Every structure is written in C-alpha cells, then in structure tokens.
XYZ file of C-alpha atoms in Angstrom:
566
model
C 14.699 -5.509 12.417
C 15.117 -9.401 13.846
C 17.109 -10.900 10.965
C 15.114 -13.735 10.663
C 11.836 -11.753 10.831
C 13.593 -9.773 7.527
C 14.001 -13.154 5.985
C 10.271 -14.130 6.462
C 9.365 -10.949 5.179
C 11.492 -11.085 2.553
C 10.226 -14.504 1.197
C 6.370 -13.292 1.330
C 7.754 -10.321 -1.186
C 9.382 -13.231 -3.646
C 5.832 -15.534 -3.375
C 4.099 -12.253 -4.827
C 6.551 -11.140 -6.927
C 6.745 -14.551 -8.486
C 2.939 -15.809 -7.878
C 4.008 -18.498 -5.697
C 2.525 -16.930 -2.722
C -0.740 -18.421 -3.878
C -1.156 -20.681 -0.975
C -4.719 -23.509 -0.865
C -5.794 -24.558 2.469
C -6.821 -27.886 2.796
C -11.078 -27.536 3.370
C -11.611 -28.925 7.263
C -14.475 -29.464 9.173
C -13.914 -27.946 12.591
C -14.124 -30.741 15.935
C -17.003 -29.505 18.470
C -14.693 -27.486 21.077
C -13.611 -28.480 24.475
C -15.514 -26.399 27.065
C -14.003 -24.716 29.841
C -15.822 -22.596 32.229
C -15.942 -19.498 30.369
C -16.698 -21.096 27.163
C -19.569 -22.360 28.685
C -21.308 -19.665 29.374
C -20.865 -18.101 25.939
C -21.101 -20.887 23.374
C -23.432 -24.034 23.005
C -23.671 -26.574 20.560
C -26.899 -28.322 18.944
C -27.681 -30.518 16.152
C -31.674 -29.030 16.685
C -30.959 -25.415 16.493
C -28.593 -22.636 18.264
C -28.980 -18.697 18.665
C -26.223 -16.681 19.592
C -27.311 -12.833 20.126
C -26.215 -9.986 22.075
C -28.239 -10.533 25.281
C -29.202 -13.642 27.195
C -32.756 -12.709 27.107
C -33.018 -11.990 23.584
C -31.449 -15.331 22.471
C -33.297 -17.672 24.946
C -36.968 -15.522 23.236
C -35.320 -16.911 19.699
C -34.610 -20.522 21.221
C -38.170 -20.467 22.280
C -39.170 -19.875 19.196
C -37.181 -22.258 17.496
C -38.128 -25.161 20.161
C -41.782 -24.162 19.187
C -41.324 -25.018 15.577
C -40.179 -21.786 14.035
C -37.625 -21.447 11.688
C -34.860 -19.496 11.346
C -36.333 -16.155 9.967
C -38.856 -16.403 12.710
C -36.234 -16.617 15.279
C -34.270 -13.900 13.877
C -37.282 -11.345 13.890
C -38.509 -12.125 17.778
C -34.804 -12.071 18.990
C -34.656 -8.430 16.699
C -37.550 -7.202 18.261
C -36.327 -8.787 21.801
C -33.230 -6.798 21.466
C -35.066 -3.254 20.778
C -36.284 -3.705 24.277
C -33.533 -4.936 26.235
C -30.352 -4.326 24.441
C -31.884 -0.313 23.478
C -28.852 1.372 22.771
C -27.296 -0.572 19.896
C -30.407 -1.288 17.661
C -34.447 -1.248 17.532
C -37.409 -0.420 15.661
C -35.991 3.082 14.995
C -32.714 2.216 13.199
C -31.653 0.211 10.535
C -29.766 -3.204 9.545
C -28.675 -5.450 6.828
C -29.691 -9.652 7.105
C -28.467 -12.395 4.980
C -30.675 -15.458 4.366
C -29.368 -18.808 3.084
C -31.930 -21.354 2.982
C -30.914 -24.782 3.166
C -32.707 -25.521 -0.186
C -32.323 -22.241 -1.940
C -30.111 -19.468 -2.850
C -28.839 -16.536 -0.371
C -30.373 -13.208 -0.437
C -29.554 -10.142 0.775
C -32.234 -7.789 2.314
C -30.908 -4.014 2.544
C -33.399 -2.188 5.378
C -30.755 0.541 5.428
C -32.248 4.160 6.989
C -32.495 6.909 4.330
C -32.429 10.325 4.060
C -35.722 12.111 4.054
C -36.241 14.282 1.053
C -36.502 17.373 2.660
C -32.587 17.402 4.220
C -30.773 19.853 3.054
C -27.833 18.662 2.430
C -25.253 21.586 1.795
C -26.350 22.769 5.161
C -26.071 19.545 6.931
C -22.337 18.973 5.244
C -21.672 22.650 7.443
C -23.217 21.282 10.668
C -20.841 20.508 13.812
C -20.064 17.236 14.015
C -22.190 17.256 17.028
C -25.244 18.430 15.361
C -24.638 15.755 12.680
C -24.387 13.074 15.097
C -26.123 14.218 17.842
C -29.607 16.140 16.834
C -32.728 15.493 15.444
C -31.209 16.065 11.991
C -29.353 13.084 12.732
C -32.269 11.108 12.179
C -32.577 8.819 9.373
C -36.220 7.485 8.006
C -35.959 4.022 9.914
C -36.006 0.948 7.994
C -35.374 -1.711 10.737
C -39.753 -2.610 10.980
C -40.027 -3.127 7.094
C -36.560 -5.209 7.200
C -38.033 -7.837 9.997
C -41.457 -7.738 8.884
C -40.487 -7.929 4.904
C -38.207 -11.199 6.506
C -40.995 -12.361 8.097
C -43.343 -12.328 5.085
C -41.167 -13.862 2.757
C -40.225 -16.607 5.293
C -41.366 -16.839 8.311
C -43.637 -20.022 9.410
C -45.539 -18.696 12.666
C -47.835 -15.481 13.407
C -46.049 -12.217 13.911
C -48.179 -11.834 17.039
C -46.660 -15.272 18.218
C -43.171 -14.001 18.044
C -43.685 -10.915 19.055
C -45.328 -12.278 22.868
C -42.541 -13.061 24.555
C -41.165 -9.831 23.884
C -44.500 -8.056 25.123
C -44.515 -9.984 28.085
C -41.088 -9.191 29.075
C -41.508 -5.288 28.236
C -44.149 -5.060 31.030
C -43.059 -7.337 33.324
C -39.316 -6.183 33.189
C -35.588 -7.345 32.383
C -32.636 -7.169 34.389
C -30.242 -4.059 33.461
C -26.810 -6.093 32.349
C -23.460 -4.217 32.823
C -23.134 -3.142 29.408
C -26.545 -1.518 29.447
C -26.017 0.149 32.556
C -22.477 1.466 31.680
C -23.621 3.079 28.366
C -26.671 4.343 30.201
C -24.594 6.299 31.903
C -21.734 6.944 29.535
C -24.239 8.346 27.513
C -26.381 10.267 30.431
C -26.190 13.973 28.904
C -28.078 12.732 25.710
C -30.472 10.847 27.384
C -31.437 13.580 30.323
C -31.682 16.218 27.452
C -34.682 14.217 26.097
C -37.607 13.735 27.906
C -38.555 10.299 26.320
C -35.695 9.364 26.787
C -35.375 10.599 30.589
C -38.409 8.742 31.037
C -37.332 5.158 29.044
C -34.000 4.837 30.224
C -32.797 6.671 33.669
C -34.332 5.850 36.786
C -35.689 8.508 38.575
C -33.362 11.069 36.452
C -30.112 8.908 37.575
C -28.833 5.708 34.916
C -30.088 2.187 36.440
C -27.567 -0.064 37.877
C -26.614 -3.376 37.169
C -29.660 -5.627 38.201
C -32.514 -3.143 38.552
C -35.994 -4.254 36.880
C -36.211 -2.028 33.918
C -39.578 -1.689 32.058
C -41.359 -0.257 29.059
C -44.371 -0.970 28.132
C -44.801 1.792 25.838
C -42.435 -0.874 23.945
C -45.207 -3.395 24.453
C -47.614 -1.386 23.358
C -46.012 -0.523 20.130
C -45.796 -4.439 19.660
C -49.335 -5.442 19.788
C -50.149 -2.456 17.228
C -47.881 -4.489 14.223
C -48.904 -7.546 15.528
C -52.653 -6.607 15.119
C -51.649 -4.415 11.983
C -48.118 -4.945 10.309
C -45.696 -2.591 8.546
C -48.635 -0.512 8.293
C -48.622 0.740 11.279
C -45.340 1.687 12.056
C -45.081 3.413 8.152
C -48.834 4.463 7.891
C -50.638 5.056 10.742
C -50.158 5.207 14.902
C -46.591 4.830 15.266
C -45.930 7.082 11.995
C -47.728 9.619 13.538
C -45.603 9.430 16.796
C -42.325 8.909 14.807
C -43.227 12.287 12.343
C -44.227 14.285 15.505
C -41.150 13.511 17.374
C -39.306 14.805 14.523
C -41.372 17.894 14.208
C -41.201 18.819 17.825
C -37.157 19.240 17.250
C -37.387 21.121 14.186
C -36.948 18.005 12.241
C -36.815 16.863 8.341
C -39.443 14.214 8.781
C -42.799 13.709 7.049
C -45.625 11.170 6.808
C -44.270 10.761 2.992
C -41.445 9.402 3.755
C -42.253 6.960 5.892
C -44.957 5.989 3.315
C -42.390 5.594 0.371
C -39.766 3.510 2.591
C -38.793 0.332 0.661
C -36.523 -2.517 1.638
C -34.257 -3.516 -1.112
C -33.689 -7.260 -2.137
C -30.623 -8.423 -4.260
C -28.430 -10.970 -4.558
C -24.744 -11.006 -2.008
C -21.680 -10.384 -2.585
C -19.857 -13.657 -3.649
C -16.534 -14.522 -3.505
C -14.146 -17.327 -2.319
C -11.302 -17.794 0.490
C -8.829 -20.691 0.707
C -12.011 -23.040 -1.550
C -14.790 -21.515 0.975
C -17.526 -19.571 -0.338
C -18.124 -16.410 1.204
C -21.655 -14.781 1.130
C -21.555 -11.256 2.648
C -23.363 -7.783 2.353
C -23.589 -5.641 -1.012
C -23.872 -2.067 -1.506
C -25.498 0.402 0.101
C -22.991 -1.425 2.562
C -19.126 -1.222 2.111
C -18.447 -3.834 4.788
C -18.500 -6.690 2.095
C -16.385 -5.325 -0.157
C -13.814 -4.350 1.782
C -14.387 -7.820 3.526
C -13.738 -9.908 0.172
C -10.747 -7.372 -0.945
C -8.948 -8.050 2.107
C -9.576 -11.591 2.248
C -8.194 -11.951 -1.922
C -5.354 -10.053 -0.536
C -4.550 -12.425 2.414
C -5.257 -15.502 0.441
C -2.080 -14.537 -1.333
C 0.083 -15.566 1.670
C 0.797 -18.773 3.838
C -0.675 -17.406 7.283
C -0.641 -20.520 8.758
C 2.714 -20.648 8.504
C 3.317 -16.956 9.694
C 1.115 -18.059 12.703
C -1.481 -17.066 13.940
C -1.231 -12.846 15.916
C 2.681 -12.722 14.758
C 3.893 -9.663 13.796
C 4.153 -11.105 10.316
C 0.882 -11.705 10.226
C -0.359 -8.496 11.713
C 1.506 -6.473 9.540
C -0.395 -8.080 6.194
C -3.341 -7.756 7.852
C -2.780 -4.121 8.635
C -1.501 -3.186 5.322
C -4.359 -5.558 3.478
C -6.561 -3.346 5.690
C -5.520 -0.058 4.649
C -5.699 -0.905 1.395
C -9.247 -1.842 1.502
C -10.777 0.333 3.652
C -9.649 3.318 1.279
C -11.425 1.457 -1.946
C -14.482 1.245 -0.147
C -14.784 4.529 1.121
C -13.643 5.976 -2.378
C -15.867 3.577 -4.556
C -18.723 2.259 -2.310
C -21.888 4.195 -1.259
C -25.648 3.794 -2.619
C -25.420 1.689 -5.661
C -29.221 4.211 -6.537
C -26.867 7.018 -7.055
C -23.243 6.041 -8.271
C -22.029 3.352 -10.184
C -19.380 1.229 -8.669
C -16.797 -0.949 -9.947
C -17.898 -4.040 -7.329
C -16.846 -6.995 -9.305
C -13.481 -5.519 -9.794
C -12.990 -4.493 -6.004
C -13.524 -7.839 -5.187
C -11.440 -10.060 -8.168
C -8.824 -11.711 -7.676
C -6.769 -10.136 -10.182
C -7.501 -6.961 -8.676
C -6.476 -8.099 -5.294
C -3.125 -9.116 -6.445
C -2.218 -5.439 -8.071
C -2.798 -4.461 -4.673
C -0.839 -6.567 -3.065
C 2.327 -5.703 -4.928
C 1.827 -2.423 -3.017
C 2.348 -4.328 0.316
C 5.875 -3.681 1.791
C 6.867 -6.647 3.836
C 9.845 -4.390 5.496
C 7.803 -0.827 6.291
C 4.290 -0.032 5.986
C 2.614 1.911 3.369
C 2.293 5.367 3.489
C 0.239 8.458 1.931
C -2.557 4.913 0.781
C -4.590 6.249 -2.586
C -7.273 4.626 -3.922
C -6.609 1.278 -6.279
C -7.282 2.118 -10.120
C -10.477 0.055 -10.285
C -12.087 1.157 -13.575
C -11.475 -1.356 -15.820
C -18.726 3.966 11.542
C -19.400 3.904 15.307
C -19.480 0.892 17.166
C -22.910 1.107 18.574
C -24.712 -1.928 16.745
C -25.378 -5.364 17.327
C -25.544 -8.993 15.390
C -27.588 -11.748 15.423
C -26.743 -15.185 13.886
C -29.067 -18.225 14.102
C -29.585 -21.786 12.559
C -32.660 -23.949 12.462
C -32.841 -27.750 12.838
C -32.881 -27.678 8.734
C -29.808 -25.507 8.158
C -31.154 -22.617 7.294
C -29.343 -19.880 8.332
C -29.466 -16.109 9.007
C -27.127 -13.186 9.747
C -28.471 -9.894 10.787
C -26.587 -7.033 11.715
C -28.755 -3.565 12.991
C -28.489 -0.580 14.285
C -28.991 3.033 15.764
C -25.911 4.505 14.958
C -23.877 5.391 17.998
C -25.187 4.551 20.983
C -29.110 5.525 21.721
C -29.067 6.925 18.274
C -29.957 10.450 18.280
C -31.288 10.907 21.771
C -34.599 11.709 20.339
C -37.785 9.030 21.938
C -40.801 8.309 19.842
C -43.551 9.407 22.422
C -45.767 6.297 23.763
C -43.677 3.852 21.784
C -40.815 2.718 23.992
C -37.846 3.615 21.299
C -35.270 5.861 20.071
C -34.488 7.702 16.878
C -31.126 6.246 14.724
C -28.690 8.809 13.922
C -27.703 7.422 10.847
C -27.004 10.470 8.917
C -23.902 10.540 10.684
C -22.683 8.238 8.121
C -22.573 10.486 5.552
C -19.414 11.435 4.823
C -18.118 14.963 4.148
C -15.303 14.570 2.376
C -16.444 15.428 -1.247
C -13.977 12.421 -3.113
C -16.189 9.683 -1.194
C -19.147 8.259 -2.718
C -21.120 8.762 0.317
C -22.042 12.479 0.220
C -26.197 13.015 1.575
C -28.552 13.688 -0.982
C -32.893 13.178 -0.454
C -33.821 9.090 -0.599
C -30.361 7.968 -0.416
C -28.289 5.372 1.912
C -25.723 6.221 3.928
C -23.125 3.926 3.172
C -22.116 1.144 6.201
C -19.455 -1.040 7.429
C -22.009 -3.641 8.233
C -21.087 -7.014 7.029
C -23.445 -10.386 8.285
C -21.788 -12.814 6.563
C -22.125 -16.554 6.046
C -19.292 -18.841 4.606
C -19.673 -22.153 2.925
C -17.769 -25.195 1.701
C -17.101 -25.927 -1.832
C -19.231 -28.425 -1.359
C -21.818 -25.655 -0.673
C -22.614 -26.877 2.632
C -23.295 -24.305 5.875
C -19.657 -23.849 7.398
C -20.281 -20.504 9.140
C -22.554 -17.594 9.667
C -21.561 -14.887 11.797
C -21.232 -10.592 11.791
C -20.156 -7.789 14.279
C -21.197 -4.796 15.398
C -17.804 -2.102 16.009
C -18.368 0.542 13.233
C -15.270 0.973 10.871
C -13.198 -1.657 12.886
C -16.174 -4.252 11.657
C -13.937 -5.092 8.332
C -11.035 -5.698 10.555
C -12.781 -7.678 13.330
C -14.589 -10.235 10.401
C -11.227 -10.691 8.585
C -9.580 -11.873 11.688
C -12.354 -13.758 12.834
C -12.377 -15.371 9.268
C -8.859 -16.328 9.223
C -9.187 -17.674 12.742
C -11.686 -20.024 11.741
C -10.233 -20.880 8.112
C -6.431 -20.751 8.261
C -5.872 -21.591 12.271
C -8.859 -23.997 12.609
C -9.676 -22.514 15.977
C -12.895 -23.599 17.383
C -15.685 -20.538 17.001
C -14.804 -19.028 21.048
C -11.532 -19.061 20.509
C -11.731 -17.754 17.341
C -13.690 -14.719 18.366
C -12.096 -14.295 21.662
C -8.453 -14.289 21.145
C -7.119 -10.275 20.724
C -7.446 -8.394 17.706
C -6.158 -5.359 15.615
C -8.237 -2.700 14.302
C -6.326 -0.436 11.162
C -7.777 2.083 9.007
C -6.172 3.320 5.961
C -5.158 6.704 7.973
C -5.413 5.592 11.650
C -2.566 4.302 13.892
C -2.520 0.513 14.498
C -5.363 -0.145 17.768
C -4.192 -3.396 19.028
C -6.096 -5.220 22.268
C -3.512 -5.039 25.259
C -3.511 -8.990 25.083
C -1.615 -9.318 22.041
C 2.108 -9.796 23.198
C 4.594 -6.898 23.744
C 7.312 -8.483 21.788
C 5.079 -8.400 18.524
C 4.300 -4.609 19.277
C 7.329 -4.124 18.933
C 8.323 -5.522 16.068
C 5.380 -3.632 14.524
C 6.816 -0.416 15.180
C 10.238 -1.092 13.659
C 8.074 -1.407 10.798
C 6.849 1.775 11.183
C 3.246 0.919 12.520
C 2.182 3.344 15.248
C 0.331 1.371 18.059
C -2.545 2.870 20.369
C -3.338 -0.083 22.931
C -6.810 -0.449 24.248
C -8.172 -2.520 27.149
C -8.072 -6.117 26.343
C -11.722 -7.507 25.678
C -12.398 -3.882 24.677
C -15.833 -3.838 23.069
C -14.311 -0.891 20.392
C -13.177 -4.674 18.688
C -16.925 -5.404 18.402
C -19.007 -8.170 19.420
C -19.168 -11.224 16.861
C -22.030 -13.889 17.484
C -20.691 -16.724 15.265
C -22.320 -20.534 14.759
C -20.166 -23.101 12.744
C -21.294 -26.870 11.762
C -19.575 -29.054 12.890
C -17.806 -32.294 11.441
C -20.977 -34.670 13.310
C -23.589 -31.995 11.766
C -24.196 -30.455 15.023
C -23.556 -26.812 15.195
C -21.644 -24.223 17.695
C -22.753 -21.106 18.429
C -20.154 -18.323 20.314
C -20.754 -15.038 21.785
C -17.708 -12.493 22.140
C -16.896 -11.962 25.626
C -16.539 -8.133 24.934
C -20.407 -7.912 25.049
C -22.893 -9.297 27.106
C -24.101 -11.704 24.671
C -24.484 -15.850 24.598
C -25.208 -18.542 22.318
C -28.240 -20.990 22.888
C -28.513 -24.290 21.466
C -32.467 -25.989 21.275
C -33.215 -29.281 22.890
C-alpha cells in the first residue's frame, strides 16, 4: 500500500478509536450552478416551481400542472400517471411505490402503497419456484397498490380535479409519444417477455418487432382506463371495471388473484424515518421499505469521518463507503421487512450510538470479510423517481415501480398496463425478515428522501430507482451535495460505486484507474461497468438555493429532465 495512503488510513482508525473522528460540517446553502450545455438540458432552476422526472413528457404534463395552479401533490400524481404511459417499463398503475410529503406548513408523511401478497399464494411452493417463475410468471404478480397510493395523495392534498390532471395524459395516450432510447432499448432487451404475452405484444412491439427510437407509440386502452377513475376513483380500479380486467388477467395464467383482494388493499400512512447528517435533517422511507434504514445507518457511519478532507471519489473515501455499505445493507436485509409481521429494532439501526459500534468494525487497511449482522436488540433496477416543488415549498418524493422491467409480462386486457412482479422481492433465505406470507409487503430498497436544514427549511428532495444499488447511489448523492457542496448535476452525475455486503465492488468506468487500484490492495474486488451505466440508477434531485430559487437535475443515465415553471 502507498505509504501515505496507510497514514491516512491509519489516522481515520485513531479518530474512531478515540471519538475524534466526529467531524461537523459547516450548514451551506448551495450557489445556483453554472450551466454548460449538457447541464442544460437536464437541470433548470425556478423560484415558481420545478419537476424533474424520468421522461421529458411526463415532467413538462407536471409543469403544466403546476403553471395552472396545482400544487405539488397534484403535480406528482399527473406526472405518475404520465409516466405509466410513456415511461411503461419502470412503473404504472399495476405496480407499486413509496412518496414522501413535506408540506411547507406541516409535518412530513410517509405514504406506503407497497404491492402485497394475495392471500391465496402459497408460499412454501413459491419459496421452491425457479427463480424464473418467481420473477417472471403470473405468480410474480403482486396485488397493485400504485392507484390507491396517487389517488389516496390526491385526496388528502391535492387542489384540482383528478379528471384535470389526468387530461393531458389522456390526450397524449391517443394521440401518441415519441419512443426515447431507453424505452426502445428495454423494449427490446426485454422482447421474449413481451412477445410471450399477447397484451403485451399488442401494447408494446410494433407489428411483433420492438419500436425504434422516434416511432409514434400509442395506447389508448391507457386512456381509456383514465377517464374510468377520473369519472369514478379508486373504485374503479379496486371495485369494479378495471378489477375485473386485473382479476381475469390473473386467472387466465393460473393466477393467485381475486376480487377480495383488490377490495381489502389499503395504503398505509405513518410518520418517516428521521435522522440527522452533518446538522441536516434527513426525512426518508420507513418499513415495509429497507432503503431508509440502511440509508440513515450508512450516513451515521460516514458522519464519523472527515470526507471532505479524504476528497471527494478517493480511494479513501470509497473504501468507507464500501465498507459503511456492507455493513448496512446486511442489517437491513436481516432486520427490515413488513413492520405487520415482525418487529424490528428501527430506532436502534438508525442511532448514532449504534452506528459507531459498527464502525469500529471498519478496517481502514483491508476490507471486511465473512459481514454478520450488527447485535441490534437492545432489488432490480427497473423503477423510477419523481421529485417536485411548488411555488410554496412544498415538496414531494415518489419513488414506483413494476419490479424489473415490464413487471411480469402479464397486460391487463383493454387497460393499456402491465402486471408488477413484485413478489420477486421476497427473499428466500429463511434468516431474512422478508419471507412471503398472505397480505404481507415485500420488503424494498426504495428510499424518496427529502433533507432539511436545522433550521428546518427545504434543502433537498430527491430518490432513485436501481434496486439494491439504490442505498449506495442516495448515500453518494447525499455526500455529494452535503460534504463536497457540488451543485445538484454534478452531484448526481459524477461516477459512482455500488457494494453489497457479499458482492464485489461495481464501480462506473469513469472513476480513475489509479483509485481502482488502490482498492484492490485493500482487498476490494472491482467489476467495472459502462460509465453513465443506468445499473447506478437514475436520481431526479431539486435543491433550494441560497436566493430561494430552486434546481432541479435529472441523471444523465436515464432519459429524464428537470422543468422549472414560469
């Protein structure tokens, strides 16, 4: 090893060992960025409003909307509902999501619209099933919860007619949208499941081949679907014309659905997960999602140690993030699943007392090996995130889903969307909490998050979609914005690491070979993916900024943008 990357190592062990690693970063308000070319096309900023979402479309719907004197919430559900239609194989009306609300005036909540299990699965059998049948067929298939999420949002908050939100989304599913790259590529990286379905032959290839880039695509079988819950609600999709379809397309495969359980589906409402970084406060998802837990755990851990001094991608750096990582990601897999049907230590996961017993674990000169779970007694990437502020400040992070891509493969007949495949997230090792049962929650790395100031003013709301690297991608992003003051693109665009508590080290090919390599005399094995490799996710961040305005960013790894209002 460099001798004078052993001696920065070797003075991180002393600040823990002596608790004078404990290092406060100065609160900041972050300057509007300078905007070059590329930054321009994927970040805005506005003191009125911005939108940043995963497709152009479906962030200049929630602009409209927000120009037209909606608020937040109202933008969030039209640019969810925009994003069924054109962005199909990451999220829609048959999946699931988690969305975190922080009015300007009130406190945060947490609405959990998580799929669940229907009560007929049997789940000893599914536990035996290939992992293709698990992920692949009807039995897949989780009772969708993404309607009642939006809608329940919508209800609670939401200042305009559903039927007014929903238009613009109607309009363009029988008029048409432009196929984007990313559409097109999954269409047909994903072509065997999607020709072995007729729905979904008939939805999403184009005369049995995948549409290219630029071809009109449309569904109208979408639009109908639309005017039915804007003429009748939740009800609809849970309780009448759409249930119907949804239980039959189920049935036809041999499926676990029934009317019942799309009767009984309930959104659940609670309060975040709270804790703090460097004087921020972080707000960020509870259980039946993991992602916040191991979010705040990893965060505690890092807030032990000067990064900004390390610098930002070193292979210091790296390395604690890795190893913080690791050590995370193996609590929440061990601890975390549906609150409904274990109980879990969550305040202790995410203390800082517990944080710094796992720290001491941390080997600045080799990386931990054979990882067990803390003593705390006393996930595809195929999703997407929306994040959106209102000329108030109220703010919103929503992160949904199918699953992997196109969910299932199964179509809902007449109503222009796919099936989740959700019970893929069940786990089946038997010493995770996450084992299927009837009515419960797969557990999720899902993690919409928003961060304030002490002074509890908005500083950030943002989320990912990438599966099990989501923990990994929000951490860095976090500490991007927080310990390197980048502006938000930067922040979001610069390379990343990915590191599970039994995986190799993924790095982005952009991060520099001379770091790699001090990585691996510290025993991290590196697998190297495509730089701007969507596998990192796809974060849609807005921060305020120091003249009250805001700035929204889209990752360049997607297809997405952020929209500012006039």
């Amino acid at each position: 090893m460099n001798c004078n990357l052993r001696i920065r190592f070797i003075s991180i062990l002393i600040f823990i060992t002596f608790g004078l690693g404990i290092v406060a970063c100065q609160i900041v308000s972050v300057p509007p960025p300078s905007q070059n070319n590329e930054t321009k096309q994927r970040s805005e900023t506005s003191k009125n409003g911005v939108v940043s979402a995963a497709n152009p479309d479906a962030a200049a719907i929630g602009v409209s909307i927000l120009e037209s004197g909606g608020n937040a919430v109202d933008a969030a559900v039209a640019v969810s509902f925009a994003l069924g239609l054109v962005e199909p194989h990451a999220s829609g009306p048959g999946g699931c999501g988690y969305a975190l609300y922080a009015p300007h005036n009130g406190e945060a909540l947490f609405f959990d619209y998580r799929s669940v299990a229907p009560m007929a699965i049997d789940a000893e059998a599914f536990m035996l099933f290939s992992e293709a049948e698990r992920k692949n067929s009807i039995k897949a298939a989780g009772i969708p919860g993404a309607v009642a999420g939006w809608l329940t949002l919508h209800e609670a908050y939401g200042s305009m007619p559903l039927a007014q939100l929903l238009e613009p989304t109607i309009s363009l599913a029988e008029d048409g949208f432009k196929v984007t790259q990313t559409l097109s590529s999954n269409m047909s990286e994903q072509y065997e499941k999607l020709s072995a379905d007729e729905v979904c032959s008939e939805l999403y290839l184009n005369s049995g081949l995948p549409y290219s880039v630029g071809d009109i695509l449309k569904n109208p079988d979408y639009g109908k679907m639309l005017r039915l819950l804007s003429q009748f609600g939740a009800e609809a999709f849970y309780n009448g014309e759409i249930a119907n379809a949804i239980v039959f397309a189920s049935e036809q495969k041999d499926g676990w659905f029934t009317a019942d359980d799309l009767k009984a589906y309930k959104v659940l409402k609670t309060a975040p997960i709270r804790s703090t970084y460097r004087g921020y406060t972080l707000l960020t998802a509870a259980p039946s999602s993991s992602g916040g837990v191991g979010l705040a755990e990893c965060l505690n851990i890092l807030e032990l140690y000067n990064l900004k001094y390390l610098g930002q991608n070193s292979a210091e750096t790296l390395h604690l993030i890795a190893e913080a990582l690791k050590l995370a990601h193996i609590d929440r897999y061990y601890y975390i699943g549906d609150l409904r049907f274990e109980a879990m230590p969550v305040q202790t996961l995410i203390s800082k007392e517990y944080a710094k017993v796992r720290a001491l674990e941390i080997d600045p000169s080799h990386i931990l090996e054979n990882i067990m779970p803390g003593n705390a007694q006393t996930e595809s990437p195929s999703t997407t995130h929306i994040s959106i502020v209102d000329k108030d400040g109220n703010m919103i992070a929503l992160t949904n889903t199918l699953g992997t891509f196109f969910g299932c493969g199964t179509g809902v007949n007449g109503c222009g969307f796919l099936l989740d495949n959700q019970m893929y997230d069940f786990s089946v090792d038997t010493w995770e909490a996450n084992y299927p049962k009837p009515g419960k929650r797969p557990r999720s790395s899902m993690c919409p998050t928003i961060i304030l100031t002490a002074e509890g003013k908005p500083f950030a709301v943002l989320g990912t979609p990438g599966g099990e690297a989501i923990v990994s991608t929000m951490t860095q992003v976090i500490v991007n914005l927080i310990d390197y003051e980048m502006p938000v693109y930067e922040a979001i665009s610069v390379p990343r690491i990915h590191q599970n508590y039994d995986s190799d080290l993924i790095a982005e090919g952009d991060i520099q070979q001379e770091v790699l390599e001090s990585l691996e005399v510290l025993g991290h094995s590196i697998t190297k993916r495509n730089a701007m490799d969507a596998y990192f996710g796809g974060v849609h961040a807005i921060v305020r900024n120091n003249n009250e305005t805001f700035t929204g960013a889209a990752d360049p790894r997607r297809d997405g943008k952020a929209i500012g209002c006039n």
